[in-house]
Short mmCIF file of N, CA and C in Angstrom, two decimals:
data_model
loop_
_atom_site.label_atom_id
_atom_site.label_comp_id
_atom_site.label_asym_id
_atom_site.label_seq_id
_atom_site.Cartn_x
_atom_site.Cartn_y
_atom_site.Cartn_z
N UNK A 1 -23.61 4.37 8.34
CA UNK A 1 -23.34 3.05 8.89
C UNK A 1 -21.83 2.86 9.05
N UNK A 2 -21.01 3.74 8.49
CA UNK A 2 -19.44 3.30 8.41
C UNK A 2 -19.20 4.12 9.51
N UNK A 3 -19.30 5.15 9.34
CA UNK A 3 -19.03 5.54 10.51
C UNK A 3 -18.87 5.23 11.82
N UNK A 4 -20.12 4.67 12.06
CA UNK A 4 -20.91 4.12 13.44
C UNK A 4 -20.27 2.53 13.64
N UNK A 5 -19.84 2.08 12.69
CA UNK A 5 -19.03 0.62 12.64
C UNK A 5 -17.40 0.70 13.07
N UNK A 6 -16.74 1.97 12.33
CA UNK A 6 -15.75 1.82 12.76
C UNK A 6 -15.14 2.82 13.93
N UNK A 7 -16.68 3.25 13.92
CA UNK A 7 -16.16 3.81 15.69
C UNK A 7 -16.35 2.70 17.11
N UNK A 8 -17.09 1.73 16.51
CA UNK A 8 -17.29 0.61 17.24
C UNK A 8 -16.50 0.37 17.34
N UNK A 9 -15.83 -0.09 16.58
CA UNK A 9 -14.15 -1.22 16.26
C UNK A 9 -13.38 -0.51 17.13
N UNK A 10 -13.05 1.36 16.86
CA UNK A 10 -12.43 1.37 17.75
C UNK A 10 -12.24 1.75 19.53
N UNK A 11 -13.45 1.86 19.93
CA UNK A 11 -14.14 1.51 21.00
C UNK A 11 -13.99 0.66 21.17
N UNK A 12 -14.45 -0.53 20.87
CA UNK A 12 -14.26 -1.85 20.99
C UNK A 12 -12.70 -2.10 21.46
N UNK A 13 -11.72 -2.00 20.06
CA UNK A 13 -10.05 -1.72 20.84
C UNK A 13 -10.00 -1.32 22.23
N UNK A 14 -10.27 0.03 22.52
CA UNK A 14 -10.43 0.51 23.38
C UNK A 14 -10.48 -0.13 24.54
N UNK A 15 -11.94 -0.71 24.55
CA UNK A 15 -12.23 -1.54 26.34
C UNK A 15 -11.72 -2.93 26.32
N UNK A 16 -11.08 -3.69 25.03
CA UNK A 16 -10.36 -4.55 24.84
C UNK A 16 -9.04 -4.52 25.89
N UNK A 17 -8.65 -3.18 25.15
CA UNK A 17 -7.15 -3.33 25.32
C UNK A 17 -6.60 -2.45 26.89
N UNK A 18 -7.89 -1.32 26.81
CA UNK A 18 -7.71 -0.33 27.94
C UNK A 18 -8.21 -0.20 29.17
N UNK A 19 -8.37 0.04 30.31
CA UNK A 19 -9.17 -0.10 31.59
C UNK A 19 -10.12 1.46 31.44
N UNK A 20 -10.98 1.38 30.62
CA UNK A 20 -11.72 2.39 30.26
C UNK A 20 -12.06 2.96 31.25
N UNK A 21 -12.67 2.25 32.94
CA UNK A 21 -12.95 2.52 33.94
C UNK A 21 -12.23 4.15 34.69
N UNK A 22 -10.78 4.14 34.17
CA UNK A 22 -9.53 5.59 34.58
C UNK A 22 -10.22 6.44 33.36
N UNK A 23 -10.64 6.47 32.61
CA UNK A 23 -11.14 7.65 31.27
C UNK A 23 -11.92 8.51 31.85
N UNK A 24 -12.23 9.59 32.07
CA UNK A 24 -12.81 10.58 32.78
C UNK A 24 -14.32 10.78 32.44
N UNK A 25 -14.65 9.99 31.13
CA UNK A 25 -15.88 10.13 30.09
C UNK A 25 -16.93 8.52 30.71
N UNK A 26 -18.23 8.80 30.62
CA UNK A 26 -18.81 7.52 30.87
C UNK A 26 -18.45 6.51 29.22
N UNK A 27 -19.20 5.56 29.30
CA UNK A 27 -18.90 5.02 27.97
C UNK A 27 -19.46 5.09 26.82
N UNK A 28 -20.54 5.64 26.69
CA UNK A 28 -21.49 6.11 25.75
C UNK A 28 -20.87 7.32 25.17
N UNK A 29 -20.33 8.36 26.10
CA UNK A 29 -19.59 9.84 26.18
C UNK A 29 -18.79 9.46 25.28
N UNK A 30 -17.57 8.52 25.69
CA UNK A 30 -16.52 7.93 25.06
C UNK A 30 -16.71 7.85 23.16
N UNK A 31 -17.81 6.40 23.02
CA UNK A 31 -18.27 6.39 21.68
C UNK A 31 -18.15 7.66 21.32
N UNK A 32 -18.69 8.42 21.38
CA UNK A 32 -19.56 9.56 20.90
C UNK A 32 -18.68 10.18 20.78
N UNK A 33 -17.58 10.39 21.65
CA UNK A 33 -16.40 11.69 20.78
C UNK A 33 -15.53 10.68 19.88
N UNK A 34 -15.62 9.27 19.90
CA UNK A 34 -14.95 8.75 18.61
C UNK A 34 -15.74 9.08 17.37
N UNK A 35 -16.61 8.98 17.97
CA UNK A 35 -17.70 9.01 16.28
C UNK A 35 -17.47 10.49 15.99
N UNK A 36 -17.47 11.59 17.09
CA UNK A 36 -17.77 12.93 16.53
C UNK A 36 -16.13 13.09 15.85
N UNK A 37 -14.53 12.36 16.55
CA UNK A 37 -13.47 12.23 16.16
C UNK A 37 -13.22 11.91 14.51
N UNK A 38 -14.26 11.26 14.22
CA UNK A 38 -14.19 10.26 12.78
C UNK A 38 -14.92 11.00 12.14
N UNK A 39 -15.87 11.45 12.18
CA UNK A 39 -16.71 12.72 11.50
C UNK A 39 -15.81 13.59 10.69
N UNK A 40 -15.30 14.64 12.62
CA UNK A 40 -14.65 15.66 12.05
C UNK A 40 -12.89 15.25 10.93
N UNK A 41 -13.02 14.08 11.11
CA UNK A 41 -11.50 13.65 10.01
C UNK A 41 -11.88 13.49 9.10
N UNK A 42 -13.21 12.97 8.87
CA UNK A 42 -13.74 12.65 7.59
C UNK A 42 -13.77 14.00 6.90
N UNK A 43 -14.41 14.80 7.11
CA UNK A 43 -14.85 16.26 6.45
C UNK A 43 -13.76 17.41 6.00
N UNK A 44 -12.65 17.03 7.48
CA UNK A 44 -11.57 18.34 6.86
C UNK A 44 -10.67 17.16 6.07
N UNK A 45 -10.81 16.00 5.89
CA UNK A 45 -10.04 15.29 4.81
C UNK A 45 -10.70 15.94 3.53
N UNK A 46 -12.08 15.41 3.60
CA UNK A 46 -13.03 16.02 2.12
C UNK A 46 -12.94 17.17 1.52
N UNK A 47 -12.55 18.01 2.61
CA UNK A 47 -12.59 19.77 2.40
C UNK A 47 -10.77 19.77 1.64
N UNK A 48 -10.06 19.41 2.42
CA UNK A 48 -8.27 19.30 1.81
C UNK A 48 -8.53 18.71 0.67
N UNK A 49 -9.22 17.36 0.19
CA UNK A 49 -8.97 17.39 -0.67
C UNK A 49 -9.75 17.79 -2.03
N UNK A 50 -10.24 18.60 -1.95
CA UNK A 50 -11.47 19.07 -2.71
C UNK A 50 -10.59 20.14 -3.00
N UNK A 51 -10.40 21.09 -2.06
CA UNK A 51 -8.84 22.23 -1.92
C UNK A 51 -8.31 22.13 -3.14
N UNK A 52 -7.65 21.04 -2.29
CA UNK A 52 -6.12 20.32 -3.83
C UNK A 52 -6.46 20.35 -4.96
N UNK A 53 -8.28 19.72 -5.32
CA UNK A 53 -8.39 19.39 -6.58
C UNK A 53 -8.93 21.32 -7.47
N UNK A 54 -8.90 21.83 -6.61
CA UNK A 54 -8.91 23.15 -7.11
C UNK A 54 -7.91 24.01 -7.12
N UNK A 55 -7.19 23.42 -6.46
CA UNK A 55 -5.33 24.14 -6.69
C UNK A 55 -4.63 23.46 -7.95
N UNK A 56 -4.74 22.58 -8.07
CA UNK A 56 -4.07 21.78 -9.05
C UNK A 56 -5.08 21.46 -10.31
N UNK A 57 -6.44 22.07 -10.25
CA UNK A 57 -7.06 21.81 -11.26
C UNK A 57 -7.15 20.48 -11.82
N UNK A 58 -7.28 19.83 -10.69
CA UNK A 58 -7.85 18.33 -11.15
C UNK A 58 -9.36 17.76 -10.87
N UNK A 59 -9.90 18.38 -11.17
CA UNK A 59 -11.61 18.57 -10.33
C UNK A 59 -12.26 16.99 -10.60
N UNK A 60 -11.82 16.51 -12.20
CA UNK A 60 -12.22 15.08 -12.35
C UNK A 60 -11.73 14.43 -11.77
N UNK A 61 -10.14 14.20 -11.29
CA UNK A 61 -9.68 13.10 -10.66
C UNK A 61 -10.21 13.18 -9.11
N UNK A 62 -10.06 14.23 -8.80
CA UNK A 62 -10.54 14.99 -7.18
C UNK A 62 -11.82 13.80 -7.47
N UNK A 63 -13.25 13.97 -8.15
CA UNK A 63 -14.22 13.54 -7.90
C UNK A 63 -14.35 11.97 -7.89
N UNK A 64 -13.68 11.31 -8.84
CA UNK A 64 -13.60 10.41 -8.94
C UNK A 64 -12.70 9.27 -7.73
N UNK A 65 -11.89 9.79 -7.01
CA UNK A 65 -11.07 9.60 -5.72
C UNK A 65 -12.30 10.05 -4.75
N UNK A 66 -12.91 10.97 -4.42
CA UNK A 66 -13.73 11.39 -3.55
C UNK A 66 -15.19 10.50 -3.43
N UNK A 67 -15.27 9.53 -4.85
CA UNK A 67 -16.41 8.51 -5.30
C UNK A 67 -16.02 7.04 -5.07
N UNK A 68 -14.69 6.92 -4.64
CA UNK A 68 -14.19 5.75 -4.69
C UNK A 68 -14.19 5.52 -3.16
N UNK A 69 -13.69 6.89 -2.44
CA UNK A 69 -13.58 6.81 -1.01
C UNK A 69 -14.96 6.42 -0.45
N UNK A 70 -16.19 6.81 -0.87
CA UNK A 70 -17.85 6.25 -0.65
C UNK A 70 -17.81 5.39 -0.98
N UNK A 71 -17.40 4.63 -2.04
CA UNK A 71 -17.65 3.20 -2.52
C UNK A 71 -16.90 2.47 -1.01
N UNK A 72 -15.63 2.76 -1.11
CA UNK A 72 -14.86 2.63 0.19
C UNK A 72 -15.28 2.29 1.70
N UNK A 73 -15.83 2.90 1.63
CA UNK A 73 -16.99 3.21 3.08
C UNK A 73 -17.78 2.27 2.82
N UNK A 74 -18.57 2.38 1.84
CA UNK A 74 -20.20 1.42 1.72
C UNK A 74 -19.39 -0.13 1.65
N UNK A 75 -18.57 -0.36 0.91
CA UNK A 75 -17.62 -1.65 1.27
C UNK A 75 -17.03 -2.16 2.32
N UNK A 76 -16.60 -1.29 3.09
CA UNK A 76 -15.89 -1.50 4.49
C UNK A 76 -17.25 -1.93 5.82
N UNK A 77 -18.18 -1.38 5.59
CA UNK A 77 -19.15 -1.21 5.87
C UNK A 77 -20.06 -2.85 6.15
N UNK A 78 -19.71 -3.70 4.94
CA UNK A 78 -20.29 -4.36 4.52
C UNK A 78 -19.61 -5.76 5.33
N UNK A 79 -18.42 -5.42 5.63
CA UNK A 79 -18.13 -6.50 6.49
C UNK A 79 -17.30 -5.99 8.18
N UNK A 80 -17.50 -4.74 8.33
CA UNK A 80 -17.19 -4.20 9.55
C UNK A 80 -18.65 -4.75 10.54
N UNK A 81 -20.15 -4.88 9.91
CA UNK A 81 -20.91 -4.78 10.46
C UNK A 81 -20.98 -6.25 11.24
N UNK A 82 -21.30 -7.35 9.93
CA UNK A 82 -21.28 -8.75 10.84
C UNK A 82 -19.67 -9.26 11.72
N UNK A 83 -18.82 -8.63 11.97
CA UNK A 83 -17.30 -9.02 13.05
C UNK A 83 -17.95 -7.94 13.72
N UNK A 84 -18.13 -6.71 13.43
CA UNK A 84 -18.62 -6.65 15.23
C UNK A 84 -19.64 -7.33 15.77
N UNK A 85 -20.90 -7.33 14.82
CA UNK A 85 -21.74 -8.18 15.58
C UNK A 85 -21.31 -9.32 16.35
N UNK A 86 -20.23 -10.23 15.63
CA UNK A 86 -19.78 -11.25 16.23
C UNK A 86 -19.16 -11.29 17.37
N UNK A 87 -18.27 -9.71 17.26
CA UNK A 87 -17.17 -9.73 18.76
C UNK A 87 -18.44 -8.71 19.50
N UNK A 88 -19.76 -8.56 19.07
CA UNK A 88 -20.23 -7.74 20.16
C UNK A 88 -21.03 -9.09 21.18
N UNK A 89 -21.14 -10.08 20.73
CA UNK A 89 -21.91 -11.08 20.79
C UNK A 89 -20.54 -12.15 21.91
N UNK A 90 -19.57 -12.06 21.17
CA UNK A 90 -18.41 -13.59 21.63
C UNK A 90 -17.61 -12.59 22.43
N UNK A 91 -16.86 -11.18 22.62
CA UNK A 91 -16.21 -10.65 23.70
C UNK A 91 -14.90 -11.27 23.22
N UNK A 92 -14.37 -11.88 21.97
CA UNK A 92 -13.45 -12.78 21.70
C UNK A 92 -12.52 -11.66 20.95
N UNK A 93 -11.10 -11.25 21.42
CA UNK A 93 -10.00 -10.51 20.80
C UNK A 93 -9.71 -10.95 19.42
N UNK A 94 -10.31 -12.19 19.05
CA UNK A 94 -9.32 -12.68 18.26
C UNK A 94 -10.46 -11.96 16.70
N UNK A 95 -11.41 -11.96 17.08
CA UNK A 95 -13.04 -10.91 16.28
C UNK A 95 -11.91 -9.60 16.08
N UNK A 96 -11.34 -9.02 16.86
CA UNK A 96 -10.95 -7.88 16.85
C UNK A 96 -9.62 -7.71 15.95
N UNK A 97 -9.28 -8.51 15.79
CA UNK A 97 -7.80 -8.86 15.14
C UNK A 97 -7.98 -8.88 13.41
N UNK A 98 -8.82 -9.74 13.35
CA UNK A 98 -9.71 -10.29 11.98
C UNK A 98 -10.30 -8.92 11.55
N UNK A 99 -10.95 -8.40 11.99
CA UNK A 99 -11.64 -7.28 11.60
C UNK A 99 -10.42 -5.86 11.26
N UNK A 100 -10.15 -5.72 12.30
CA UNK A 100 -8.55 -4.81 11.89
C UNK A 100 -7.82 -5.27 10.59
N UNK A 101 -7.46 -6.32 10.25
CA UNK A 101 -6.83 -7.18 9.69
C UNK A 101 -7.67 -7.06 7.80
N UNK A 102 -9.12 -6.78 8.32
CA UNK A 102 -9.67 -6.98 7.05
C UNK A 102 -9.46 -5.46 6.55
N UNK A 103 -10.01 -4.77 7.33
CA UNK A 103 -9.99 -3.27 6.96
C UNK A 103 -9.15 -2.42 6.79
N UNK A 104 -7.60 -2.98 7.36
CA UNK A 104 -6.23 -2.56 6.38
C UNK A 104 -6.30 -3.36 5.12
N UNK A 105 -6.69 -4.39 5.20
CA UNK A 105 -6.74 -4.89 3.46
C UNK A 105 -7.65 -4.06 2.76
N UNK A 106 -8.82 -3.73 3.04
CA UNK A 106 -9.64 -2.87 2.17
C UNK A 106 -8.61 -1.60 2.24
N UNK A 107 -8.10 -0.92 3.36
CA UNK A 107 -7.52 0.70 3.05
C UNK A 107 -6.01 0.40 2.27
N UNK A 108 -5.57 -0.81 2.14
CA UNK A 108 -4.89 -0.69 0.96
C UNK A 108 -5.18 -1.18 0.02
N UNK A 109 -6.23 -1.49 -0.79
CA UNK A 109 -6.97 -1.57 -1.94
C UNK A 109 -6.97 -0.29 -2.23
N UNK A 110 -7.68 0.40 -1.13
CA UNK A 110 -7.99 1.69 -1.31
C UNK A 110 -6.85 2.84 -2.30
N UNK A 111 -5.97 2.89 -1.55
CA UNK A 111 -4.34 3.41 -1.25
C UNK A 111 -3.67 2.87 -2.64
N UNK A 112 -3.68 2.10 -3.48
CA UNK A 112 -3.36 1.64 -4.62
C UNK A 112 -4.12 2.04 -5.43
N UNK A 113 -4.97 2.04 -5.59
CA UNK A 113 -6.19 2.58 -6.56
C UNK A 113 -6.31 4.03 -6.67
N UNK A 114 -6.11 4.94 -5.28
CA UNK A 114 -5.73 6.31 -5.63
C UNK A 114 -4.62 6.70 -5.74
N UNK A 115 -3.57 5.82 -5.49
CA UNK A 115 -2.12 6.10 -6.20
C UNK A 115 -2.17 5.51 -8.02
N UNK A 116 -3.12 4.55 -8.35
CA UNK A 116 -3.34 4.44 -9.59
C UNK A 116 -3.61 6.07 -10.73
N UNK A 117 -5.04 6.25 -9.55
CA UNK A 117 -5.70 7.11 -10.44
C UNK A 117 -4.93 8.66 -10.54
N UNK A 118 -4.42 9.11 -9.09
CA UNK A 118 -3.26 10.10 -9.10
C UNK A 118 -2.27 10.22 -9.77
N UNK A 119 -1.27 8.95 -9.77
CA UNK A 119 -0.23 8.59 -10.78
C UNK A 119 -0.57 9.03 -12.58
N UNK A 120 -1.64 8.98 -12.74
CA UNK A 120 -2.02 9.74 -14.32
C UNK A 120 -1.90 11.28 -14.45
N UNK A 121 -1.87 12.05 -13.14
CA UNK A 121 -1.80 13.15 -12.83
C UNK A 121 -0.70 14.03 -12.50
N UNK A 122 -0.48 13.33 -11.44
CA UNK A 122 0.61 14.18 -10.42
C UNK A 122 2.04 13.50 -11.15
N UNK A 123 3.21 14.34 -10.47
CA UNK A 123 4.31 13.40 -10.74
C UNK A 123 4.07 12.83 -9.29
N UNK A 124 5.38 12.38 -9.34
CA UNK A 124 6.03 10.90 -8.30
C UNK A 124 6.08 11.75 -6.97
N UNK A 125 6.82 12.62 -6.95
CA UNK A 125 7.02 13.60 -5.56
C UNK A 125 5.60 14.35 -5.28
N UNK A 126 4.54 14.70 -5.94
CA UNK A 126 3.32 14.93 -5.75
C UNK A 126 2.97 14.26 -5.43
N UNK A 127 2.77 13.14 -5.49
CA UNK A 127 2.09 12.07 -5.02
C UNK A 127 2.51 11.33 -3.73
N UNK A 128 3.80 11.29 -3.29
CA UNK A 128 4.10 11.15 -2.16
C UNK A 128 3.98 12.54 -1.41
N UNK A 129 4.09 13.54 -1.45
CA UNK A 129 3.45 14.46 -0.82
C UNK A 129 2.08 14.69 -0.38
N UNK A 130 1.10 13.98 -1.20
CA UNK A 130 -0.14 13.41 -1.11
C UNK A 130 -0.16 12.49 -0.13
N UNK A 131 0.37 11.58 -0.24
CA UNK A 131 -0.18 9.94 0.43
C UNK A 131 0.39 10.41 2.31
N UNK A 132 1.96 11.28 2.14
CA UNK A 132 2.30 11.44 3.58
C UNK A 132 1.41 13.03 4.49
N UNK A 133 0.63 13.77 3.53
CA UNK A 133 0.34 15.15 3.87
C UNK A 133 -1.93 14.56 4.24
N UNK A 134 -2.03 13.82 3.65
CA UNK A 134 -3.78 13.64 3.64
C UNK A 134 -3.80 11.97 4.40
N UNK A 135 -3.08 11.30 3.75
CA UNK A 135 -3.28 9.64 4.09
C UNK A 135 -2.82 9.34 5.44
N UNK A 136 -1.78 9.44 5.60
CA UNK A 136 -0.57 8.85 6.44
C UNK A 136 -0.45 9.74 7.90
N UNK A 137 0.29 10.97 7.71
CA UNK A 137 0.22 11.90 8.65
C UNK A 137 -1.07 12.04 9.62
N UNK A 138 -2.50 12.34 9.26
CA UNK A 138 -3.05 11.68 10.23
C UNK A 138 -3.55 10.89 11.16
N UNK A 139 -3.11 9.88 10.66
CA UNK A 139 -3.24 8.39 11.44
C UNK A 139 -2.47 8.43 12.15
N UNK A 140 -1.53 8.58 11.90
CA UNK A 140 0.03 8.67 12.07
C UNK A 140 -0.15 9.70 14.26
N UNK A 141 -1.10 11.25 13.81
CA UNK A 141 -1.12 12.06 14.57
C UNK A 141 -2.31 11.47 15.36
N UNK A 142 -2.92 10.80 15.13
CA UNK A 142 -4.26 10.19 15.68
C UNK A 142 -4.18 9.02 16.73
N UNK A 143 -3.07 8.31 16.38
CA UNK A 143 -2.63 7.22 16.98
C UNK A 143 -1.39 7.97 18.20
N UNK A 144 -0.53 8.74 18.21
CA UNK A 144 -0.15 9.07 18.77
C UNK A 144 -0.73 10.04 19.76
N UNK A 145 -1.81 10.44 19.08
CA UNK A 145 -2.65 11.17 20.53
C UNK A 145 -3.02 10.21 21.61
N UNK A 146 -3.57 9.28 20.75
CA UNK A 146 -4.53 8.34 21.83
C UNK A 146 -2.98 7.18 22.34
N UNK A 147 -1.99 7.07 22.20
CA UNK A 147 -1.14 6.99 22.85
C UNK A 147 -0.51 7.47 24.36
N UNK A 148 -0.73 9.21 23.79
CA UNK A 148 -0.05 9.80 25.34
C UNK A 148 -1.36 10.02 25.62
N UNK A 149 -2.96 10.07 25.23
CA UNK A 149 -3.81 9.41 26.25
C UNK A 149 -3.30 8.98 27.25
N UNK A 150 -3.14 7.12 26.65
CA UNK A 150 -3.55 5.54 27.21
C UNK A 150 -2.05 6.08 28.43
N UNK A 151 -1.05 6.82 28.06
CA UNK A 151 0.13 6.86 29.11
C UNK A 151 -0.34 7.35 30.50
N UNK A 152 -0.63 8.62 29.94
CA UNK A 152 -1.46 8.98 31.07
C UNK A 152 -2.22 8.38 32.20
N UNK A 153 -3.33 7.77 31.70
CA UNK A 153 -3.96 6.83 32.32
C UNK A 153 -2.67 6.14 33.68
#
């Protein structure tokens, strides 16, 4: 269900903000490589950090971060579903704003809580090597793809 919610959202962004009509993909096509996009980030995140927790021999903290990120999901989940319903229903930007708005508040709940539970572990420079190498950096590369996309266009 998280998945499929926040590939909505960003689809949703998408024909919000973009003239989807120039995208070479129908719109269903579209969804569908966001969702398969969010998949495949989800998994080689899971796989890196599963990695780590066997390089560094932290297999409990690894699991317990890897249990929080599901809790994560099933939470995000829980209010990603009724704002889209709402902006799938009202077509209203301002649904879209609110909802973005909530779900950086949940991913930094998130983001504090595994700098909590890391911080017992790692030092200080591990841990920012963490947050900019797994957290940050791909968003970071994700957003800038779909950037020189939208230029294109």
């Amino acid at each position: 269900i998280y998945f499929i919610s926040i590939s909505l959202l960003i689809y949703s962004g998408f024909v919000y903000t973009v003239d989807v009509s120039q995208i070479p993909l129908t719109k269903l096509s579209l969804f569908l490589a966001i969702l398969l996009g969010i998949l495949l980030y989800f998994f080689l995140k899971s796989g890196l950090i599963n990695l780590l927790g066997h390089l560094f021999y932290t297999k409990a903290e690894t699991e317990t971060y890897q249990l929080e990120h599901l809790l994560f999901s099933a939470l995000s989940s829980l209010f990603l579903i009724p704002l889209m319903w709402i902006y799938t229903y009202t077509n209203r930007g301002e649904v879209l704003i609110v909802t973005t708005g909530v779900l950086v508040i949940l991913w930094s709940i998130r983001m504090v809580k595994a700098i909590i539970n890391w911080s017992r572990v790692f030092t200080v420079f591990k841990l920012f090597l963490y947050l900019c190498t797994l957290e940050l950096l791909p968003i970071f590369l994700i957003v800038k793809i779909i950037l020189i996309g939208i230029s294109r266009l």
